[in-house]
């Protein structure tokens, strides 16, 4: 091995590194630029399977990895955010979306007649512009565009490095022999494609490497077809690894992805084998990067079209392949209707593949925590008004659950905060931290209300009829304030934010008015002093709940 051979080897690995890193940076920048739009995708994922396919393709085009999209789908299914019927459509679309990278790579073969038309000609300019934007721009949007430019520049320069390192060896017998063997053995070609993709954890990257070899004229058509089919199977490995240790439903989602790609590869592999047997000259012919992009796109479009009507059968097949174990049955039985478990299982770290989605899921869980806390506040008031011991015990149990939810949500938000986020996303995560804290404090006030109810019952005390009416009146406004605050977090509706402010002012006025009226009742002897102290304590807790509702609404205002 000469020094030139070593230099070319280093050049190939350096080019591969730049290509993979550039693709990663570009995907990260595109994901950030999609930002709030990606947050709306969850709400669009209905049982309309065609919409799910389109969204799966769009998301994969943004994050540049069908494997990453499927990992997110596994996370959403495990979390209960998506059902399997919705997931199968997204998985089908993910395979279509992954063809975008192949087309970006094949641009290097367009415009051979004019050097100026080649993307690598512009790559240094893109890299330089992107670096300047990242270093000197104060606007987050421009810095994000800079990341996309840097990623594209590195991607094209990396491809040029790889291509330049391989070109001296294109006539080496090892290449022709290797692709002759792979082309003559469909199964071996698919296995090689699947293994390379599994190692790189990205079918987009492995297809890009195959296209680089094709640019140098060393790949035969039959070998490229079989390897590409194998690469689609290999893209399932990431999701399968991700589903290990997860729920049965998560495993079924990963198996659906594998079944979909294996069925497509078998159908196309058999068809290609027959075609090449009839047309040997076509099989041995060279293939270009553009032609690989064309085949990759046709395969995924046709595969989705053929299997789209059989989506429900794919779901059923996953149920047959992934048997329900005794442990799964026990786990499901234990989960039952436990609201805490329903919330906690939504916090699946697989969703970290997309920070925008991770934030959206965290926000959904903050809303869920708020709804549970709201029920507990109402339960605490009912315990006071009805003198119910069962209600007070239920408040204590739920409060323990709320405390555990706060801990888990806070831990989850800390992990999200360490992801690659835009300035706006960081602000949202900070507001979610504060929101969790405020909701937990509301839960504490619900517990205080239950303690007031317990004290009244233990000492055989009752609030006067007038006091009961007063409590009903102020409680109604407190409930409205908190409900609108939670709805504002759920929908981002500014009308809800304004209503919270109105109800909070109303609660402050009522608290002051009712406190004065109650002191008058105490002075005139119309109220028992020991019960009167509890009444004032109840008013204080209700007023503080509305203060926390006001804080929650303020965070939404901060994010607009």
PDB file of N, CA and C in Angstrom, residues 334-377:
ATOM      1  N   UNK A 334     -52.583  -3.994  35.497  1.00  0.00           N
ATOM      2  CA  UNK A 334     -52.150  -3.089  36.561  1.00  0.00           C
ATOM      3  C   UNK A 334     -52.355  -1.638  36.160  1.00  0.00           C
ATOM      4  N   UNK A 335     -52.138  -1.369  34.857  1.00  0.00           N
ATOM      5  CA  UNK A 335     -52.288   0.003  34.388  1.00  0.00           C
ATOM      6  C   UNK A 335     -53.742   0.440  34.500  1.00  0.00           C
ATOM      7  N   UNK A 336     -54.644  -0.459  34.022  1.00  0.00           N
ATOM      8  CA  UNK A 336     -56.075  -0.220  34.154  1.00  0.00           C
ATOM      9  C   UNK A 336     -56.469   1.199  33.828  1.00  0.00           C
ATOM     10  N   UNK A 337     -57.118   1.832  34.793  1.00  0.00           N
ATOM     11  CA  UNK A 337     -57.593   3.196  34.585  1.00  0.00           C
ATOM     12  C   UNK A 337     -56.758   4.191  35.374  1.00  0.00           C
ATOM     13  N   UNK A 338     -55.545   3.778  35.765  1.00  0.00           N
ATOM     14  CA  UNK A 338     -54.675   4.655  36.550  1.00  0.00           C
ATOM     15  C   UNK A 338     -54.229   5.845  35.707  1.00  0.00           C
ATOM     16  N   UNK A 339     -54.690   7.027  36.071  1.00  0.00           N
ATOM     17  CA  UNK A 339     -54.419   8.214  35.262  1.00  0.00           C
ATOM     18  C   UNK A 339     -52.946   8.565  35.243  1.00  0.00           C
ATOM     19  N   UNK A 340     -52.267   8.302  36.369  1.00  0.00           N
ATOM     20  CA  UNK A 340     -50.849   8.636  36.421  1.00  0.00           C
ATOM     21  C   UNK A 340     -50.070   7.833  35.396  1.00  0.00           C
ATOM     22  N   UNK A 341     -50.355   6.531  35.312  1.00  0.00           N
ATOM     23  CA  UNK A 341     -49.646   5.692  34.366  1.00  0.00           C
ATOM     24  C   UNK A 341     -49.934   6.129  32.927  1.00  0.00           C
ATOM     25  N   UNK A 342     -51.182   6.513  32.679  1.00  0.00           N
ATOM     26  CA  UNK A 342     -51.543   6.999  31.346  1.00  0.00           C
ATOM     27  C   UNK A 342     -50.688   8.196  30.990  1.00  0.00           C
ATOM     28  N   UNK A 343     -50.430   9.053  31.985  1.00  0.00           N
ATOM     29  CA  UNK A 343     -49.624  10.235  31.712  1.00  0.00           C
ATOM     30  C   UNK A 343     -48.158   9.878  31.561  1.00  0.00           C
ATOM     31  N   UNK A 344     -47.637   9.113  32.508  1.00  0.00           N
ATOM     32  CA  UNK A 344     -46.211   8.839  32.531  1.00  0.00           C
ATOM     33  C   UNK A 344     -45.768   8.062  31.298  1.00  0.00           C
ATOM     34  N   UNK A 345     -46.583   7.142  30.810  1.00  0.00           N
ATOM     35  CA  UNK A 345     -46.162   6.349  29.647  1.00  0.00           C
ATOM     36  C   UNK A 345     -46.109   7.203  28.381  1.00  0.00           C
ATOM     37  N   UNK A 346     -46.712   8.386  28.400  1.00  0.00           N
ATOM     38  CA  UNK A 346     -46.614   9.278  27.245  1.00  0.00           C
ATOM     39  C   UNK A 346     -45.214   9.868  27.111  1.00  0.00           C
ATOM     40  N   UNK A 347     -44.465   9.893  28.221  1.00  0.00           N
ATOM     41  CA  UNK A 347     -43.160  10.534  28.212  1.00  0.00           C
ATOM     42  C   UNK A 347     -42.101   9.555  27.720  1.00  0.00           C
ATOM     43  N   UNK A 348     -42.175   9.232  26.455  1.00  0.00           N
ATOM     44  CA  UNK A 348     -41.285   8.253  25.846  1.00  0.00           C
ATOM     45  C   UNK A 348     -40.108   8.963  25.192  1.00  0.00           C
ATOM     46  N   UNK A 349     -38.884   8.591  25.575  1.00  0.00           N
ATOM     47  CA  UNK A 349     -37.703   9.305  25.105  1.00  0.00           C
ATOM     48  C   UNK A 349     -37.398   9.052  23.631  1.00  0.00           C
ATOM     49  N   UNK A 350     -38.049   8.073  23.015  1.00  0.00           N
ATOM     50  CA  UNK A 350     -37.857   7.860  21.577  1.00  0.00           C
ATOM     51  C   UNK A 350     -38.295   9.105  20.794  1.00  0.00           C
ATOM     52  N   UNK A 351     -39.226   9.857  21.378  1.00  0.00           N
ATOM     53  CA  UNK A 351     -39.762  11.045  20.697  1.00  0.00           C
ATOM     54  C   UNK A 351     -38.708  12.150  20.619  1.00  0.00           C
ATOM     55  N   UNK A 352     -37.590  12.004  21.377  1.00  0.00           N
ATOM     56  CA  UNK A 352     -36.516  13.002  21.336  1.00  0.00           C
ATOM     57  C   UNK A 352     -35.873  13.100  19.951  1.00  0.00           C
ATOM     58  N   UNK A 353     -36.164  12.128  19.059  1.00  0.00           N
ATOM     59  CA  UNK A 353     -35.667  12.209  17.687  1.00  0.00           C
ATOM     60  C   UNK A 353     -36.110  13.518  17.044  1.00  0.00           C
ATOM     61  N   UNK A 354     -37.240  14.047  17.502  1.00  0.00           N
ATOM     62  CA  UNK A 354     -37.714  15.346  17.018  1.00  0.00           C
ATOM     63  C   UNK A 354     -38.039  16.233  18.221  1.00  0.00           C
ATOM     64  N   UNK A 355     -37.170  17.210  18.567  1.00  0.00           N
ATOM     65  CA  UNK A 355     -37.432  18.090  19.714  1.00  0.00           C
ATOM     66  C   UNK A 355     -38.791  18.784  19.641  1.00  0.00           C
ATOM     67  N   UNK A 356     -39.215  19.177  18.420  1.00  0.00           N
ATOM     68  CA  UNK A 356     -40.505  19.871  18.283  1.00  0.00           C
ATOM     69  C   UNK A 356     -41.646  18.989  18.764  1.00  0.00           C
ATOM     70  N   UNK A 357     -41.607  17.706  18.393  1.00  0.00           N
ATOM     71  CA  UNK A 357     -42.642  16.779  18.836  1.00  0.00           C
ATOM     72  C   UNK A 357     -42.523  16.504  20.330  1.00  0.00           C
ATOM     73  N   UNK A 358     -41.285  16.395  20.824  1.00  0.00           N
ATOM     74  CA  UNK A 358     -41.073  16.123  22.248  1.00  0.00           C
ATOM     75  C   UNK A 358     -41.678  17.236  23.106  1.00  0.00           C
ATOM     76  N   UNK A 359     -41.507  18.478  22.662  1.00  0.00           N
ATOM     77  CA  UNK A 359     -42.087  19.622  23.392  1.00  0.00           C
ATOM     78  C   UNK A 359     -43.601  19.563  23.356  1.00  0.00           C
ATOM     79  N   UNK A 360     -44.149  19.203  22.185  1.00  0.00           N
ATOM     80  CA  UNK A 360     -45.605  19.123  22.051  1.00  0.00           C
ATOM     81  C   UNK A 360     -46.187  18.048  22.974  1.00  0.00           C
ATOM     82  N   UNK A 361     -45.523  16.903  23.046  1.00  0.00           N
ATOM     83  CA  UNK A 361     -45.988  15.821  23.921  1.00  0.00           C
ATOM     84  C   UNK A 361     -45.878  16.246  25.381  1.00  0.00           C
ATOM     85  N   UNK A 362     -44.782  16.938  25.738  1.00  0.00           N
ATOM     86  CA  UNK A 362     -44.632  17.435  27.109  1.00  0.00           C
ATOM     87  C   UNK A 362     -45.754  18.413  27.457  1.00  0.00           C
ATOM     88  N   UNK A 363     -46.095  19.296  26.507  1.00  0.00           N
ATOM     89  CA  UNK A 363     -47.187  20.258  26.731  1.00  0.00           C
ATOM     90  C   UNK A 363     -48.515  19.534  26.927  1.00  0.00           C
ATOM     91  N   UNK A 364     -48.735  18.461  26.135  1.00  0.00           N
ATOM     92  CA  UNK A 364     -49.958  17.663  26.283  1.00  0.00           C
ATOM     93  C   UNK A 364     -50.040  17.071  27.686  1.00  0.00           C
ATOM     94  N   UNK A 365     -48.891  16.621  28.212  1.00  0.00           N
ATOM     95  CA  UNK A 365     -48.881  16.013  29.542  1.00  0.00           C
ATOM     96  C   UNK A 365     -49.049  17.052  30.649  1.00  0.00           C
ATOM     97  N   UNK A 366     -48.550  18.267  30.412  1.00  0.00           N
ATOM     98  CA  UNK A 366     -48.786  19.352  31.372  1.00  0.00           C
ATOM     99  C   UNK A 366     -50.283  19.650  31.445  1.00  0.00           C
ATOM    100  N   UNK A 367     -50.932  19.659  30.282  1.00  0.00           N
ATOM    101  CA  UNK A 367     -52.391  19.858  30.242  1.00  0.00           C
ATOM    102  C   UNK A 367     -53.099  18.732  30.991  1.00  0.00           C
ATOM    103  N   UNK A 368     -52.636  17.498  30.758  1.00  0.00           N
ATOM    104  CA  UNK A 368     -53.246  16.343  31.420  1.00  0.00           C
ATOM    105  C   UNK A 368     -53.090  16.446  32.940  1.00  0.00           C
ATOM    106  N   UNK A 369     -51.902  16.846  33.381  1.00  0.00           N
ATOM    107  CA  UNK A 369     -51.657  17.043  34.815  1.00  0.00           C
ATOM    108  C   UNK A 369     -52.582  18.131  35.375  1.00  0.00           C
ATOM    109  N   UNK A 370     -52.758  19.201  34.586  1.00  0.00           N
ATOM    110  CA  UNK A 370     -53.654  20.283  35.009  1.00  0.00           C
ATOM    111  C   UNK A 370     -55.093  19.821  35.141  1.00  0.00           C
ATOM    112  N   UNK A 371     -55.531  18.960  34.214  1.00  0.00           N
ATOM    113  CA  UNK A 371     -56.907  18.454  34.269  1.00  0.00           C
ATOM    114  C   UNK A 371     -57.134  17.580  35.501  1.00  0.00           C
ATOM    115  N   UNK A 372     -56.139  16.749  35.826  1.00  0.00           N
ATOM    116  CA  UNK A 372     -56.239  15.908  37.025  1.00  0.00           C
ATOM    117  C   UNK A 372     -56.280  16.784  38.272  1.00  0.00           C
ATOM    118  N   UNK A 373     -55.447  17.831  38.284  1.00  0.00           N
ATOM    119  CA  UNK A 373     -55.391  18.743  39.432  1.00  0.00           C
ATOM    120  C   UNK A 373     -56.702  19.510  39.578  1.00  0.00           C
ATOM    121  N   UNK A 374     -57.288  19.913  38.439  1.00  0.00           N
ATOM    122  CA  UNK A 374     -58.564  20.615  38.465  1.00  0.00           C
ATOM    123  C   UNK A 374     -59.640  19.759  39.132  1.00  0.00           C
ATOM    124  N   UNK A 375     -59.677  18.474  38.764  1.00  0.00           N
ATOM    125  CA  UNK A 375     -60.653  17.556  39.375  1.00  0.00           C
ATOM    126  C   UNK A 375     -60.424  17.459  40.879  1.00  0.00           C
ATOM    127  N   UNK A 376     -59.153  17.500  41.285  1.00  0.00           N
ATOM    128  CA  UNK A 376     -58.846  17.383  42.714  1.00  0.00           C
ATOM    129  C   UNK A 376     -59.270  18.617  43.493  1.00  0.00           C
ATOM    130  N   UNK A 377     -59.132  19.794  42.860  1.00  0.00           N
ATOM    131  CA  UNK A 377     -59.594  21.037  43.508  1.00  0.00           C
ATOM    132  C   UNK A 377     -61.112  20.967  43.732  1.00  0.00           C
TER     133      UNK A 377
END
